[in-house]
């Protein structure tokens, strides 16, 4: 029994058009995300074998594979849920209040997140995280799936800016892809993630 499994997309491949083409969604979910799931499971299996044999020669490479592939699985699982054909608009609830308090308003948050996503060097992600150390949301830029992004934070809203996420439709225009992403953001999902994440900090339960 595999530890990690590919979740179903919560909508059809073409549901996010015109923001994201059906073919991108099909390849992205069925091939790329599946690859991260398989890679994470393979890394766990290798670590189990290493413990059984007490042979640790490749521990650095396998732990590295686990971090990369598990982070890929987590980011994509959140990404699919963060989008909806009924998305767009602005958030409500506690999330809206938090964005006002910590970013100076929704528009300033949106600019910050967009610039972060557009500015990732090479393959990576723009992320809105709940920072459990400070107890507040922060924006982060991850290279690959996990590098340059802080520990102790829960993803609330993530945007994949690897070329596989947009190149078939947008070619080199990452900026246009990022701008069109806002039309499909499922703010109800993001707000629910905020409500769950904000119940605890590193020092305990709120
Ligand atoms: Mn991806």
Short mmCIF file of N, CA, C and O in Angstrom, two decimals, residues 81-151:
data_model
loop_
_atom_site.label_atom_id
_atom_site.label_comp_id
_atom_site.label_asym_id
_atom_site.label_seq_id
_atom_site.Cartn_x
_atom_site.Cartn_y
_atom_site.Cartn_z
N UNK A 81 -6.89 22.19 -5.57
CA UNK A 81 -8.02 22.60 -4.73
C UNK A 81 -8.15 24.12 -4.66
O UNK A 81 -9.23 24.65 -4.39
N UNK A 82 -7.04 24.82 -4.89
CA UNK A 82 -7.05 26.29 -4.85
C UNK A 82 -7.77 26.90 -6.04
O UNK A 82 -7.97 28.12 -6.07
N UNK A 83 -8.09 26.07 -7.05
CA UNK A 83 -8.72 26.61 -8.26
C UNK A 83 -10.11 26.02 -8.45
O UNK A 83 -10.42 24.93 -7.97
N UNK A 84 -10.96 26.78 -9.17
CA UNK A 84 -12.32 26.35 -9.43
C UNK A 84 -12.84 27.09 -10.66
O UNK A 84 -12.48 28.25 -10.88
N UNK A 85 -13.69 26.42 -11.47
CA UNK A 85 -14.30 27.14 -12.59
C UNK A 85 -15.21 28.28 -12.11
O UNK A 85 -15.51 29.19 -12.89
N UNK A 86 -15.61 28.25 -10.86
CA UNK A 86 -16.42 29.33 -10.29
C UNK A 86 -15.58 30.31 -9.48
O UNK A 86 -16.11 31.06 -8.65
N UNK A 87 -14.27 30.29 -9.71
CA UNK A 87 -13.37 31.09 -8.90
C UNK A 87 -13.30 32.55 -9.33
O UNK A 87 -14.07 33.02 -10.16
N UNK A 88 -12.33 33.24 -8.74
CA UNK A 88 -12.14 34.65 -9.02
C UNK A 88 -12.70 35.53 -7.92
O UNK A 88 -13.15 35.03 -6.88
N UNK A 89 -12.67 36.83 -8.12
CA UNK A 89 -13.17 37.76 -7.12
C UNK A 89 -12.19 37.97 -6.00
O UNK A 89 -10.97 37.91 -6.21
N UNK A 90 -12.72 38.20 -4.81
CA UNK A 90 -11.88 38.49 -3.66
C UNK A 90 -12.29 37.61 -2.49
O UNK A 90 -13.43 37.16 -2.42
N UNK A 91 -11.38 37.39 -1.55
CA UNK A 91 -11.70 36.54 -0.40
C UNK A 91 -12.60 37.24 0.61
O UNK A 91 -12.70 38.48 0.60
N UNK A 92 -13.22 36.44 1.46
CA UNK A 92 -13.99 36.98 2.57
C UNK A 92 -13.47 36.40 3.87
O UNK A 92 -12.40 35.80 3.92
N UNK A 93 -14.26 36.53 4.91
CA UNK A 93 -13.96 35.89 6.19
C UNK A 93 -12.69 36.40 6.85
O UNK A 93 -12.20 37.51 6.58
N UNK A 94 -12.18 35.57 7.75
CA UNK A 94 -10.98 35.92 8.51
C UNK A 94 -9.79 36.15 7.58
O UNK A 94 -8.90 36.95 7.87
N UNK A 95 -9.76 35.42 6.45
CA UNK A 95 -8.66 35.58 5.50
C UNK A 95 -8.59 37.01 4.98
O UNK A 95 -7.51 37.60 4.90
N UNK A 96 -9.74 37.56 4.61
CA UNK A 96 -9.76 38.94 4.11
C UNK A 96 -9.22 39.90 5.16
O UNK A 96 -8.43 40.80 4.84
N UNK A 97 -9.61 39.70 6.40
CA UNK A 97 -9.12 40.56 7.49
C UNK A 97 -7.61 40.43 7.65
O UNK A 97 -6.91 41.42 7.87
N UNK A 98 -7.12 39.17 7.53
CA UNK A 98 -5.68 38.94 7.70
C UNK A 98 -4.88 39.58 6.57
O UNK A 98 -3.79 40.13 6.80
N UNK A 99 -5.41 39.52 5.35
CA UNK A 99 -4.70 40.14 4.22
C UNK A 99 -4.68 41.66 4.39
O UNK A 99 -3.67 42.32 4.08
N UNK A 100 -5.78 42.23 4.90
CA UNK A 100 -5.81 43.67 5.18
C UNK A 100 -4.76 44.03 6.22
O UNK A 100 -3.99 44.98 6.06
N UNK A 101 -4.73 43.24 7.30
CA UNK A 101 -3.85 43.56 8.42
C UNK A 101 -2.37 43.41 8.07
O UNK A 101 -1.55 44.24 8.45
N UNK A 102 -2.05 42.32 7.36
CA UNK A 102 -0.63 41.98 7.18
C UNK A 102 -0.05 42.38 5.83
O UNK A 102 1.17 42.36 5.65
N UNK A 103 -0.91 42.72 4.86
CA UNK A 103 -0.40 43.13 3.55
C UNK A 103 -0.87 44.52 3.16
O UNK A 103 -0.50 45.02 2.10
N UNK A 104 -1.72 45.12 3.97
CA UNK A 104 -2.22 46.45 3.67
C UNK A 104 -3.41 46.46 2.73
O UNK A 104 -3.76 47.50 2.18
N UNK A 105 -4.00 45.28 2.52
CA UNK A 105 -5.19 45.19 1.67
C UNK A 105 -5.03 44.12 0.60
O UNK A 105 -3.92 43.65 0.33
N UNK A 106 -6.17 43.75 0.00
CA UNK A 106 -6.16 42.67 -1.00
C UNK A 106 -5.31 43.03 -2.21
O UNK A 106 -4.54 42.21 -2.71
N UNK A 107 -5.44 44.26 -2.70
CA UNK A 107 -4.69 44.63 -3.90
C UNK A 107 -3.18 44.57 -3.67
O UNK A 107 -2.43 44.14 -4.56
N UNK A 108 -2.75 44.97 -2.49
CA UNK A 108 -1.31 44.92 -2.20
C UNK A 108 -0.84 43.49 -2.05
O UNK A 108 0.26 43.13 -2.48
N UNK A 109 -1.68 42.65 -1.43
CA UNK A 109 -1.34 41.22 -1.36
C UNK A 109 -1.22 40.64 -2.77
O UNK A 109 -0.25 39.93 -3.09
N UNK A 110 -2.20 40.96 -3.61
CA UNK A 110 -2.23 40.40 -4.98
C UNK A 110 -0.99 40.82 -5.76
O UNK A 110 -0.38 40.01 -6.48
N UNK A 111 -0.59 42.06 -5.62
CA UNK A 111 0.62 42.54 -6.30
C UNK A 111 1.86 41.80 -5.79
O UNK A 111 2.72 41.38 -6.57
N UNK A 112 1.94 41.67 -4.47
CA UNK A 112 3.10 41.00 -3.86
C UNK A 112 3.19 39.55 -4.36
O UNK A 112 4.24 39.10 -4.82
N UNK A 113 2.06 38.81 -4.30
CA UNK A 113 2.05 37.41 -4.71
C UNK A 113 2.37 37.29 -6.20
O UNK A 113 3.16 36.42 -6.61
N UNK A 114 1.77 38.16 -7.02
CA UNK A 114 2.01 38.10 -8.48
C UNK A 114 3.47 38.34 -8.81
O UNK A 114 4.06 37.63 -9.63
N UNK A 115 4.05 39.35 -8.18
CA UNK A 115 5.45 39.66 -8.46
C UNK A 115 6.36 38.53 -7.99
O UNK A 115 7.37 38.21 -8.63
N UNK A 116 6.01 37.92 -6.87
CA UNK A 116 6.80 36.78 -6.38
C UNK A 116 6.74 35.63 -7.39
O UNK A 116 7.76 35.04 -7.75
N UNK A 117 5.53 35.31 -7.86
CA UNK A 117 5.37 34.19 -8.80
C UNK A 117 6.09 34.47 -10.12
O UNK A 117 6.75 33.60 -10.68
N UNK A 118 5.95 35.70 -10.60
CA UNK A 118 6.60 36.06 -11.87
C UNK A 118 8.12 36.08 -11.72
O UNK A 118 8.84 35.86 -12.69
N UNK A 119 8.60 36.34 -10.53
CA UNK A 119 10.03 36.53 -10.32
C UNK A 119 10.82 35.30 -9.94
O UNK A 119 12.04 35.38 -9.79
N UNK A 120 10.14 34.17 -9.77
CA UNK A 120 10.86 32.95 -9.40
C UNK A 120 11.89 32.63 -10.48
O UNK A 120 11.58 32.63 -11.68
N UNK A 121 13.12 32.38 -10.04
CA UNK A 121 14.21 32.09 -10.98
C UNK A 121 14.13 30.62 -11.39
O UNK A 121 14.28 29.73 -10.55
N UNK A 122 13.85 30.36 -12.67
CA UNK A 122 13.72 28.99 -13.14
C UNK A 122 12.37 28.41 -12.72
O UNK A 122 11.35 29.09 -12.76
N UNK A 123 12.36 27.14 -12.33
CA UNK A 123 11.13 26.44 -11.97
C UNK A 123 10.80 26.65 -10.50
O UNK A 123 11.69 26.62 -9.65
N UNK A 124 9.52 26.88 -10.20
CA UNK A 124 9.17 27.06 -8.80
C UNK A 124 7.72 27.44 -8.60
O UNK A 124 6.86 27.18 -9.46
N UNK A 125 7.48 28.07 -7.47
CA UNK A 125 6.12 28.39 -7.05
C UNK A 125 6.07 29.75 -6.37
O UNK A 125 6.99 30.11 -5.64
N UNK A 126 4.95 30.46 -6.55
CA UNK A 126 4.59 31.55 -5.67
C UNK A 126 3.65 30.97 -4.63
O UNK A 126 2.77 30.18 -4.97
N UNK A 127 3.85 31.36 -3.37
CA UNK A 127 3.05 30.75 -2.30
C UNK A 127 2.59 31.79 -1.27
O UNK A 127 3.36 32.67 -0.88
N UNK A 128 1.33 31.65 -0.85
CA UNK A 128 0.85 32.31 0.35
C UNK A 128 0.85 31.24 1.43
O UNK A 128 0.20 30.20 1.28
N UNK A 129 1.64 31.48 2.49
CA UNK A 129 1.80 30.50 3.56
C UNK A 129 1.27 31.06 4.86
O UNK A 129 1.32 32.28 5.08
N UNK A 130 0.82 30.18 5.75
CA UNK A 130 0.56 30.60 7.13
C UNK A 130 1.80 30.28 7.93
O UNK A 130 2.17 29.11 8.07
N UNK A 131 2.45 31.32 8.42
CA UNK A 131 3.68 31.17 9.19
C UNK A 131 3.32 30.89 10.65
O UNK A 131 2.84 31.79 11.35
N UNK A 132 3.55 29.66 11.09
CA UNK A 132 3.16 29.27 12.44
C UNK A 132 4.11 29.82 13.52
O UNK A 132 3.81 29.69 14.70
N UNK A 133 5.23 30.38 13.12
CA UNK A 133 6.12 31.00 14.10
C UNK A 133 5.57 32.37 14.52
O UNK A 133 5.51 32.68 15.71
N UNK A 134 5.17 33.18 13.55
CA UNK A 134 4.65 34.52 13.87
C UNK A 134 3.13 34.53 14.00
O UNK A 134 2.57 35.46 14.55
N UNK A 135 2.47 33.46 13.49
CA UNK A 135 1.02 33.44 13.52
C UNK A 135 0.40 34.41 12.54
O UNK A 135 -0.55 35.14 12.87
N UNK A 136 0.96 34.45 11.32
CA UNK A 136 0.40 35.35 10.31
C UNK A 136 0.74 34.84 8.91
O UNK A 136 1.68 34.06 8.74
N UNK A 137 0.00 35.29 7.89
CA UNK A 137 0.30 34.87 6.52
C UNK A 137 1.51 35.60 5.96
O UNK A 137 1.73 36.78 6.27
N UNK A 138 2.28 34.89 5.14
CA UNK A 138 3.43 35.49 4.45
C UNK A 138 3.44 35.00 3.00
O UNK A 138 2.88 33.95 2.69
N UNK A 139 4.08 35.76 2.13
CA UNK A 139 4.29 35.33 0.74
C UNK A 139 5.72 34.80 0.62
O UNK A 139 6.65 35.35 1.19
N UNK A 140 5.86 33.70 -0.14
CA UNK A 140 7.16 33.07 -0.31
C UNK A 140 7.34 32.68 -1.78
O UNK A 140 6.37 32.52 -2.52
N UNK A 141 8.60 32.56 -2.19
CA UNK A 141 8.95 32.10 -3.54
C UNK A 141 9.77 30.82 -3.38
O UNK A 141 10.87 30.87 -2.83
N UNK A 142 9.25 29.69 -3.89
CA UNK A 142 10.00 28.44 -3.80
C UNK A 142 10.64 28.13 -5.14
O UNK A 142 10.00 28.26 -6.18
N UNK A 143 11.93 27.74 -5.11
CA UNK A 143 12.57 27.21 -6.30
C UNK A 143 12.41 25.69 -6.27
O UNK A 143 12.43 25.07 -5.21
N UNK A 144 12.24 25.08 -7.46
CA UNK A 144 11.78 23.69 -7.55
C UNK A 144 10.47 23.60 -6.76
O UNK A 144 9.55 24.35 -7.05
N UNK A 145 10.38 22.76 -5.75
CA UNK A 145 9.14 22.71 -4.97
C UNK A 145 9.33 23.20 -3.54
O UNK A 145 8.36 23.47 -2.85
N UNK A 146 10.57 23.24 -3.08
CA UNK A 146 10.80 23.44 -1.65
C UNK A 146 11.96 24.35 -1.30
O UNK A 146 12.04 24.84 -0.18
N UNK A 147 12.86 24.62 -2.26
CA UNK A 147 14.04 25.40 -1.91
C UNK A 147 13.71 26.88 -1.71
O UNK A 147 12.86 27.43 -2.39
N UNK A 148 14.38 27.51 -0.81
CA UNK A 148 14.24 28.95 -0.50
C UNK A 148 12.90 29.29 0.14
O UNK A 148 12.48 30.43 0.13
N UNK A 149 12.19 28.28 0.66
CA UNK A 149 10.90 28.53 1.28
C UNK A 149 10.98 28.07 2.74
O UNK A 149 11.59 27.04 3.02
N UNK A 150 10.38 28.82 3.68
CA UNK A 150 10.61 28.55 5.09
C UNK A 150 9.93 27.29 5.62
O UNK A 150 8.89 26.87 5.12
N UNK A 151 10.52 26.73 6.66
CA UNK A 151 9.91 25.64 7.41
C UNK A 151 8.81 26.22 8.30
O UNK A 151 8.74 27.42 8.52
#
